[in-house]
CSV table of C-alpha atoms and ligand atoms in Angstrom, one decimal:
chain,number,residue,atom,x,y,z
A,1,MET,CA,-4.8,59.9,47.8
A,2,THR,CA,-6.8,59.8,45.9
A,3,THR,CA,-9.7,58.4,45.5
A,4,SER,CA,-11.4,55.0,44.4
A,5,PRO,CA,-13.8,56.6,41.3
A,6,THR,CA,-17.9,56.1,42.5
A,7,ILE,CA,-19.2,54.1,39.4
A,8,ALA,CA,-23.3,54.4,38.4
A,9,ILE,CA,-26.0,52.8,36.0
A,10,THR,CA,-28.6,53.5,34.8
A,11,GLY,CA,-31.4,50.8,34.1
A,12,ALA,CA,-30.6,48.5,37.1
A,13,SER,CA,-33.6,46.9,37.3
A,14,GLY,CA,-33.1,45.4,33.6
A,15,GLN,CA,-32.2,43.0,32.6
A,16,LEU,CA,-29.0,44.0,31.7
A,17,GLY,CA,-28.7,46.2,34.1
A,18,GLN,CA,-28.6,44.0,37.4
A,19,ARG,CA,-25.8,41.4,35.3
A,20,ILE,CA,-23.7,44.5,34.6
A,21,ILE,CA,-24.7,45.1,38.6
A,22,GLU,CA,-23.3,41.6,39.8
A,23,ALA,CA,-20.4,42.0,37.1
A,24,LEU,CA,-19.2,45.4,39.0
A,25,LEU,CA,-19.7,43.9,42.5
A,26,ALA,CA,-17.1,40.7,41.6
A,27,LYS,CA,-15.2,43.6,40.7
A,28,VAL,CA,-15.2,46.4,43.3
A,29,PRO,CA,-17.0,46.7,46.7
A,30,ALA,CA,-21.0,47.8,46.8
A,31,SER,CA,-19.4,51.7,48.4
A,32,ARG,CA,-18.1,52.1,45.2
A,33,LEU,CA,-21.6,52.4,42.9
A,34,VAL,CA,-24.5,53.9,42.9
A,35,ALA,CA,-27.6,52.0,41.2
A,36,THR,CA,-30.7,54.4,39.7
A,37,ALA,CA,-33.8,53.1,38.2
A,38,ARG,CA,-36.7,54.6,37.7
A,39,THR,CA,-39.0,52.8,39.9
A,40,PRO,CA,-36.4,52.4,43.2
A,41,SER,CA,-38.2,49.6,45.3
A,42,LYS,CA,-37.5,47.0,42.8
A,43,LEU,CA,-33.0,47.8,43.8
A,44,GLN,CA,-33.9,46.1,46.8
A,45,ASP,CA,-31.7,43.1,46.9
A,46,LEU,CA,-28.3,45.3,46.0
A,47,ALA,CA,-29.0,48.2,48.2
A,48,ALA,CA,-28.9,45.0,51.3
A,49,LYS,CA,-25.8,44.5,49.2
A,50,GLY,CA,-24.2,48.0,50.2
A,51,VAL,CA,-24.6,48.8,46.9
A,52,GLU,CA,-26.6,53.1,46.6
A,53,VAL,CA,-29.8,53.3,45.4
A,54,ARG,CA,-31.5,56.6,43.7
A,55,GLU,CA,-33.6,57.4,41.7
A,56,ALA,CA,-33.7,58.9,38.4
A,57,ASP,CA,-36.1,58.2,35.6
A,58,TYR,CA,-35.7,59.6,32.0
A,59,ASP,CA,-39.1,61.2,31.5
A,60,ARG,CA,-38.3,63.5,34.8
A,61,PRO,CA,-35.6,64.8,34.5
A,62,GLU,CA,-35.3,67.0,37.7
A,63,THR,CA,-34.7,63.1,39.2
A,64,LEU,CA,-31.3,63.5,37.2
A,65,ALA,CA,-29.6,66.0,39.5
A,66,SER,CA,-30.1,63.9,42.9
A,67,ALA,CA,-29.0,60.8,40.8
A,68,PHE,CA,-26.1,61.8,39.8
A,69,ALA,CA,-24.6,63.7,42.8
A,70,GLY,CA,-20.8,62.8,42.4
A,71,VAL,CA,-21.1,60.7,40.5
A,72,ASP,CA,-17.4,60.1,38.3
A,73,THR,CA,-18.5,57.3,35.7
A,74,LEU,CA,-21.9,56.5,34.4
A,75,LEU,CA,-23.3,54.3,32.2
A,76,LEU,CA,-26.4,55.5,30.1
A,77,ILE,CA,-27.8,51.6,29.4
A,78,SER,CA,-30.0,52.4,26.7
A,79,ALA,CA,-34.0,53.5,27.4
A,80,SER,CA,-36.3,50.5,25.5
A,81,GLU,CA,-39.3,52.8,24.5
A,82,ILE,CA,-38.8,52.9,20.4
A,83,GLY,CA,-39.8,56.7,19.3
A,84,LYS,CA,-38.9,57.7,22.8
A,85,ARG,CA,-34.9,57.3,24.1
A,86,VAL,CA,-33.2,60.6,22.5
A,87,PRO,CA,-35.2,63.1,24.8
A,88,GLN,CA,-35.2,60.7,27.2
A,89,HIS,CA,-31.0,60.0,26.4
A,90,LEU,CA,-30.4,63.6,25.9
A,91,ALA,CA,-32.1,64.5,29.3
A,92,VAL,CA,-29.4,62.1,31.2
A,93,ILE,CA,-26.9,63.4,28.7
A,94,GLU,CA,-27.5,66.2,30.4
A,95,ALA,CA,-27.8,66.4,33.9
A,96,ALA,CA,-24.5,64.0,33.6
A,97,LYS,CA,-23.0,67.0,32.0
A,98,ALA,CA,-24.3,69.0,35.2
A,99,ALA,CA,-22.8,67.0,38.0
A,100,GLY,CA,-19.1,66.7,36.0
A,101,ILE,CA,-19.7,63.4,35.5
A,102,LYS,CA,-16.2,61.9,34.1
A,103,LEU,CA,-16.5,59.3,32.3
A,104,LEU,CA,-19.8,58.7,30.5
A,105,ALA,CA,-20.6,55.0,29.3
A,106,TYR,CA,-23.5,54.7,26.8
A,107,THR,CA,-24.9,51.1,24.9
A,108,SER,CA,-25.6,52.1,21.8
A,109,LEU,CA,-25.8,49.7,19.0
A,110,LEU,CA,-23.0,46.8,17.0
A,111,HIS,CA,-22.0,49.1,13.9
A,112,ALA,CA,-23.9,52.0,15.0
A,113,ASP,CA,-22.4,54.7,12.8
A,114,THR,CA,-23.0,52.8,9.2
A,115,SER,CA,-26.2,50.2,10.9
A,116,PRO,CA,-28.9,49.9,8.3
A,117,LEU,CA,-31.2,48.7,11.2
A,118,SER,CA,-34.6,51.2,12.1
A,119,LEU,CA,-33.2,50.8,14.2
A,120,ALA,CA,-29.5,52.4,15.0
A,121,GLU,CA,-30.8,56.3,14.2
A,122,GLU,CA,-31.0,56.5,18.5
A,123,HIS,CA,-28.0,55.4,18.9
A,124,ARG,CA,-26.2,57.5,15.7
A,125,GLN,CA,-28.7,61.0,18.0
A,126,THR,CA,-27.0,59.7,20.9
A,127,GLU,CA,-23.8,59.2,20.4
A,128,ALA,CA,-23.4,61.9,18.5
A,129,ALA,CA,-25.0,64.5,21.8
A,130,ILE,CA,-22.4,63.3,23.8
A,131,LYS,CA,-20.0,64.1,21.2
A,132,ALA,CA,-21.4,67.5,20.5
A,133,SER,CA,-21.5,67.1,24.9
A,134,GLY,CA,-18.2,67.7,25.4
A,135,LEU,CA,-17.9,64.8,28.5
A,136,PRO,CA,-15.3,62.2,28.1
A,137,TYR,CA,-17.6,58.9,26.6
A,138,VAL,CA,-16.9,55.4,26.0
A,139,ILE,CA,-19.5,54.1,23.0
A,140,LEU,CA,-20.4,50.0,23.7
A,141,ARG,CA,-21.9,49.8,20.8
A,142,ASN,CA,-23.5,46.0,22.1
A,143,GLY,CA,-24.7,43.2,19.3
A,144,TRP,CA,-28.0,41.3,19.6
A,145,TYR,CA,-28.0,39.9,22.9
A,146,ALA,CA,-28.6,35.5,21.9
A,147,GLU,CA,-32.1,35.9,24.3
A,148,ASN,CA,-33.9,37.4,20.9
A,149,TYR,CA,-33.6,34.3,19.3
A,150,LEU,CA,-33.2,32.0,22.0
A,151,GLY,CA,-36.2,32.8,24.2
A,152,SER,CA,-38.5,32.0,21.3
A,153,VAL,CA,-37.6,27.7,20.8
A,154,PRO,CA,-40.4,27.0,23.3
A,155,VAL,CA,-41.6,27.8,20.5
A,156,ALA,CA,-40.6,26.5,18.0
A,157,LEU,CA,-40.6,23.0,19.6
A,158,GLN,CA,-44.4,23.0,19.2
A,159,HIS,CA,-44.9,24.5,15.8
A,160,GLY,CA,-40.7,22.6,14.3
A,161,ALA,CA,-39.8,26.1,13.0
A,162,PHE,CA,-38.4,28.9,14.2
A,163,LEU,CA,-40.1,31.7,11.8
A,164,GLY,CA,-37.6,35.5,10.6
A,165,SER,CA,-36.5,36.8,7.9
A,166,ALA,CA,-32.4,36.5,8.4
A,167,VAL,CA,-31.8,34.7,5.5
A,168,GLU,CA,-28.5,33.1,6.3
A,169,GLY,CA,-27.4,35.7,7.3
A,170,ARG,CA,-24.6,35.3,10.0
A,171,ILE,CA,-25.8,36.9,13.6
A,172,SER,CA,-22.5,37.7,16.4
A,173,TRP,CA,-24.8,37.0,18.8
A,174,ALA,CA,-23.3,36.9,23.1
A,175,ASN,CA,-25.7,37.1,25.3
A,176,ARG,CA,-26.3,39.2,27.6
A,177,ASP,CA,-23.8,38.1,30.8
A,178,ASP,CA,-21.2,38.0,28.4
A,179,PHE,CA,-22.4,42.3,27.7
A,180,ALA,CA,-21.8,42.8,31.1
A,181,GLU,CA,-19.1,41.3,32.1
A,182,ALA,CA,-17.7,43.2,29.2
A,183,ALA,CA,-19.8,47.4,30.1
A,184,ALA,CA,-18.9,46.0,33.7
A,185,ALA,CA,-14.7,45.5,32.7
A,186,VAL,CA,-14.7,49.0,31.1
A,187,LEU,CA,-15.4,51.3,33.3
A,188,THR,CA,-13.5,49.6,36.7
A,189,SER,CA,-10.6,49.5,33.9
A,190,GLU,CA,-7.3,51.3,34.8
A,191,THR,CA,-6.6,51.9,31.1
A,192,ASP,CA,-7.5,55.3,30.1
A,193,GLN,CA,-11.3,54.9,28.1
A,194,ALA,CA,-12.2,58.4,27.1
A,195,GLY,CA,-13.6,58.5,23.5
A,196,ARG,CA,-12.9,54.8,22.3
A,197,ILE,CA,-15.8,53.2,21.1
A,198,TYR,CA,-15.7,49.5,21.5
A,199,GLU,CA,-17.9,47.0,18.6
A,200,LEU,CA,-19.7,44.0,21.3
A,201,ALA,CA,-20.1,40.8,19.4
A,202,GLY,CA,-19.6,36.9,20.3
A,203,ASP,CA,-17.1,35.2,19.3
A,204,GLU,CA,-19.3,32.7,16.4
A,205,ALA,CA,-21.8,34.1,14.3
A,206,TYR,CA,-24.3,31.7,13.6
A,207,THR,CA,-27.5,31.2,10.6
A,208,LEU,CA,-31.0,31.2,12.0
A,209,SER,CA,-30.4,27.6,10.4
A,210,GLU,CA,-28.2,26.9,12.5
A,211,LEU,CA,-29.8,27.8,15.4
A,212,ALA,CA,-32.7,25.5,14.7
A,213,ALA,CA,-30.7,22.4,13.5
A,214,GLU,CA,-29.1,22.6,16.9
A,215,VAL,CA,-32.4,22.2,18.8
A,216,ALA,CA,-32.8,19.6,16.6
A,217,ARG,CA,-30.3,17.8,17.7
A,218,GLN,CA,-30.6,18.9,21.5
A,219,THR,CA,-34.0,18.1,21.4
A,220,GLY,CA,-34.1,15.1,19.3
A,221,LYS,CA,-36.8,16.9,17.1
A,222,ALA,CA,-37.6,17.9,13.6
A,223,ILE,CA,-36.9,21.7,14.0
A,224,VAL,CA,-36.2,24.4,10.9
A,225,TYR,CA,-36.0,28.4,9.7
A,226,ASN,CA,-39.0,28.9,7.7
A,227,ASP,CA,-37.8,32.0,5.9
A,228,MET,CA,-40.2,34.8,5.1
A,229,PRO,CA,-40.2,38.1,4.0
A,230,GLU,CA,-40.3,41.6,6.1
A,231,ASN,CA,-44.0,42.3,5.5
A,232,ALA,CA,-44.8,38.4,6.1
A,233,TYR,CA,-43.0,38.2,9.4
A,234,LYS,CA,-44.3,41.4,10.8
A,235,ASP,CA,-47.6,40.1,10.6
A,236,VAL,CA,-47.1,37.1,12.5
A,237,LEU,CA,-45.7,38.8,15.3
A,238,LEU,CA,-48.3,41.3,15.8
A,239,GLY,CA,-50.9,38.0,14.9
A,240,VAL,CA,-49.2,36.8,18.2
A,241,GLY,CA,-49.8,40.4,20.2
A,242,LEU,CA,-46.8,42.1,19.9
A,243,PRO,CA,-46.8,45.6,19.4
A,244,GLU,CA,-46.9,47.6,15.8
A,245,ALA,CA,-43.1,48.8,16.5
A,246,VAL,CA,-41.8,46.3,18.1
A,247,ALA,CA,-43.3,44.5,15.6
A,248,SER,CA,-41.9,46.4,12.8
A,249,MET,CA,-38.4,47.1,14.3
A,250,ILE,CA,-37.6,42.8,15.2
A,251,ALA,CA,-38.6,42.7,10.8
A,252,ASN,CA,-36.6,45.6,10.2
A,253,SER,CA,-33.5,43.5,12.0
A,254,ASP,CA,-34.0,40.5,10.7
A,255,VAL,CA,-33.5,42.5,7.1
A,256,GLY,CA,-30.4,44.3,8.5
A,257,ALA,CA,-29.0,40.8,10.0
A,258,SER,CA,-29.0,39.2,6.3
A,259,GLN,CA,-27.9,42.3,5.0
A,260,GLY,CA,-24.4,41.4,7.8
A,261,ALA,CA,-25.6,44.0,9.9
A,262,LEU,CA,-25.1,42.2,13.0
A,263,TYR,CA,-22.1,40.4,11.7
A,264,ASP,CA,-18.6,40.9,13.5
A,265,ASP,CA,-15.6,39.0,14.4
A,266,SER,CA,-13.2,41.5,15.9
A,267,ARG,CA,-13.6,39.7,18.9
A,268,GLN,CA,-13.3,42.8,20.8
A,269,LEU,CA,-15.8,41.8,23.6
A,270,SER,CA,-13.8,38.7,24.7
A,271,GLU,CA,-10.8,40.6,25.1
A,272,LEU,CA,-12.4,42.3,27.1
A,273,THR,CA,-13.7,39.4,29.6
A,274,GLY,CA,-10.8,37.5,29.1
A,275,ARG,CA,-13.4,34.2,28.2
A,276,PRO,CA,-14.8,33.2,25.1
A,277,THR,CA,-18.5,34.3,24.7
A,278,ILE,CA,-21.1,31.9,24.8
A,279,SER,CA,-21.1,28.9,22.5
A,280,LEU,CA,-24.9,28.5,20.3
A,281,LYS,CA,-24.6,24.8,21.9
A,282,ASP,CA,-24.7,26.1,25.4
A,283,SER,CA,-27.1,28.8,24.9
A,284,VAL,CA,-29.2,26.3,23.3
A,285,ALA,CA,-28.8,23.8,26.3
A,286,GLN,CA,-29.5,27.3,28.6
A,287,ALA,CA,-32.7,27.5,26.5
A,288,LEU,CA,-33.8,24.0,27.0
A,289,LYS,CA,-33.3,24.4,30.6
A,290,ALA,CA,-34.9,27.8,31.2
B,1,LIG,N1,-29.1,44.0,22.1
B,1,LIG,C1,-29.7,43.9,21.7
B,1,LIG,O1,-30.4,42.5,21.6
B,1,LIG,C2,-30.7,43.9,22.8
B,1,LIG,C3,-32.4,43.7,22.6
B,1,LIG,C4,-33.5,44.3,23.3
B,1,LIG,C5,-33.1,45.4,24.6
B,1,LIG,N2,-32.0,46.4,24.2
B,1,LIG,C6,-31.0,47.8,24.6
B,1,LIG,O2,-30.5,47.3,25.7
B,1,LIG,C7,-31.1,47.5,26.6
B,1,LIG,C8,-31.5,46.9,27.8
B,1,LIG,O3,-31.8,45.8,27.5
B,1,LIG,P1,-31.9,44.9,29.0
B,1,LIG,O4,-32.3,43.1,28.3
B,1,LIG,O5,-32.0,45.6,30.2
B,1,LIG,O6,-33.5,45.9,28.9
B,1,LIG,P2,-35.5,45.6,29.5
B,1,LIG,O7,-34.8,44.8,30.9
B,1,LIG,O8,-36.1,46.0,28.8
B,1,LIG,O9,-34.9,47.4,30.8
B,1,LIG,C9,-34.7,48.1,30.9
B,1,LIG,C10,-33.8,48.5,31.7
B,1,LIG,O10,-34.3,50.4,31.4
B,1,LIG,C11,-35.3,51.6,32.7
B,1,LIG,N3,-36.3,52.2,32.1
B,1,LIG,C12,-36.8,52.7,31.0
B,1,LIG,N4,-37.1,53.9,30.3
B,1,LIG,C13,-36.8,54.4,31.3
B,1,LIG,C14,-37.4,55.1,32.1
B,1,LIG,N5,-38.1,56.3,31.4
B,1,LIG,N6,-35.7,55.6,33.1
B,1,LIG,C15,-35.3,55.2,33.5
B,1,LIG,N7,-35.3,53.5,33.4
B,1,LIG,C16,-35.8,53.1,32.0
B,1,LIG,C17,-36.2,49.6,32.8
B,1,LIG,O11,-36.6,50.5,33.6
B,1,LIG,P3,-38.3,49.1,34.6
B,1,LIG,O12,-37.8,48.5,35.3
B,1,LIG,O13,-39.0,50.3,35.4
B,1,LIG,O14,-38.6,49.1,33.1
B,1,LIG,C18,-35.2,48.9,32.7
B,1,LIG,O15,-34.4,48.8,33.7
B,1,LIG,C19,-32.8,47.8,26.4
B,1,LIG,O16,-32.7,49.0,27.4
B,1,LIG,C20,-31.8,48.5,24.7
B,1,LIG,O17,-32.4,50.3,24.5
B,1,LIG,C21,-30.7,46.1,23.9
């Protein structure tokens, strides 16, 4: 008799992690799931649903062996501190290997192998380390979250403009719910996932001018997109209090978007979920309701 594999995810307290657990709960019994976080107390609601909660802190490798014990499939959700992520991910990969994980999944960046985004380097190094580990792996190269731009809707309404450096670059964004459902589909697939690399992105691509026009249409207000040089945009972001590394990363990512680095038309995401990704119209409507 074969038993159903146990699936664990890291970063389960994060915005994507929470949604992945919810998507997994719709597919498999809670008893097959392990949710890990550096602060397990954040996961009390999942424990109440029957999900096993364990501590896994990338900065404290001593927590990882017990976190991954008995796990078959492990999803490493990329860490959030830019510049610190490679050693953090290496600690997880090493512990996954020691625990005898049968499939290691990793949330990478769209077209990480060729992407000009500064963010891509940590993902490239992580992907290389995963491949070198000899563990069976599947890479989920996630495109841009719609929420990255939708979070700016209130400020855009206040000032009558979205700002950025993406020019007329087309961005195939999808929302976190879309990426979460795709991850859950891969983690529970009955088809062997080892060695697969998915480029995950929205079905349709949009420019920031189109975003501004849709917000204007739905609110009846005059909203435009003002494109700026990278350094000027970075200065705006610093001016609203973002840390240097984050401001640089956002401005640099917009320049990458202007070069098509956040565009993908393969529709692999909706193939995995079996439904279209969120449209521009619905994303904006959701943002306006929030
Ligand atoms: N594709 C995109 O547009 C995009 C945008 C933003 C981020 N990302 C990437 O996607 C990841 C998931 O996105 P998200 O929206 O879920 O981000 P998020 O809400 O910031 O969640 C990040 C998760 O990582 C956990 N974490 C951070 N440092 C950790 C550590 N040392 N040990 C263990 N866990 C740690 C956080 O735990 P705590 O709850 O304890 O803080 C949290 O659960 C991000 O971490 C980032 O790598 C992608």
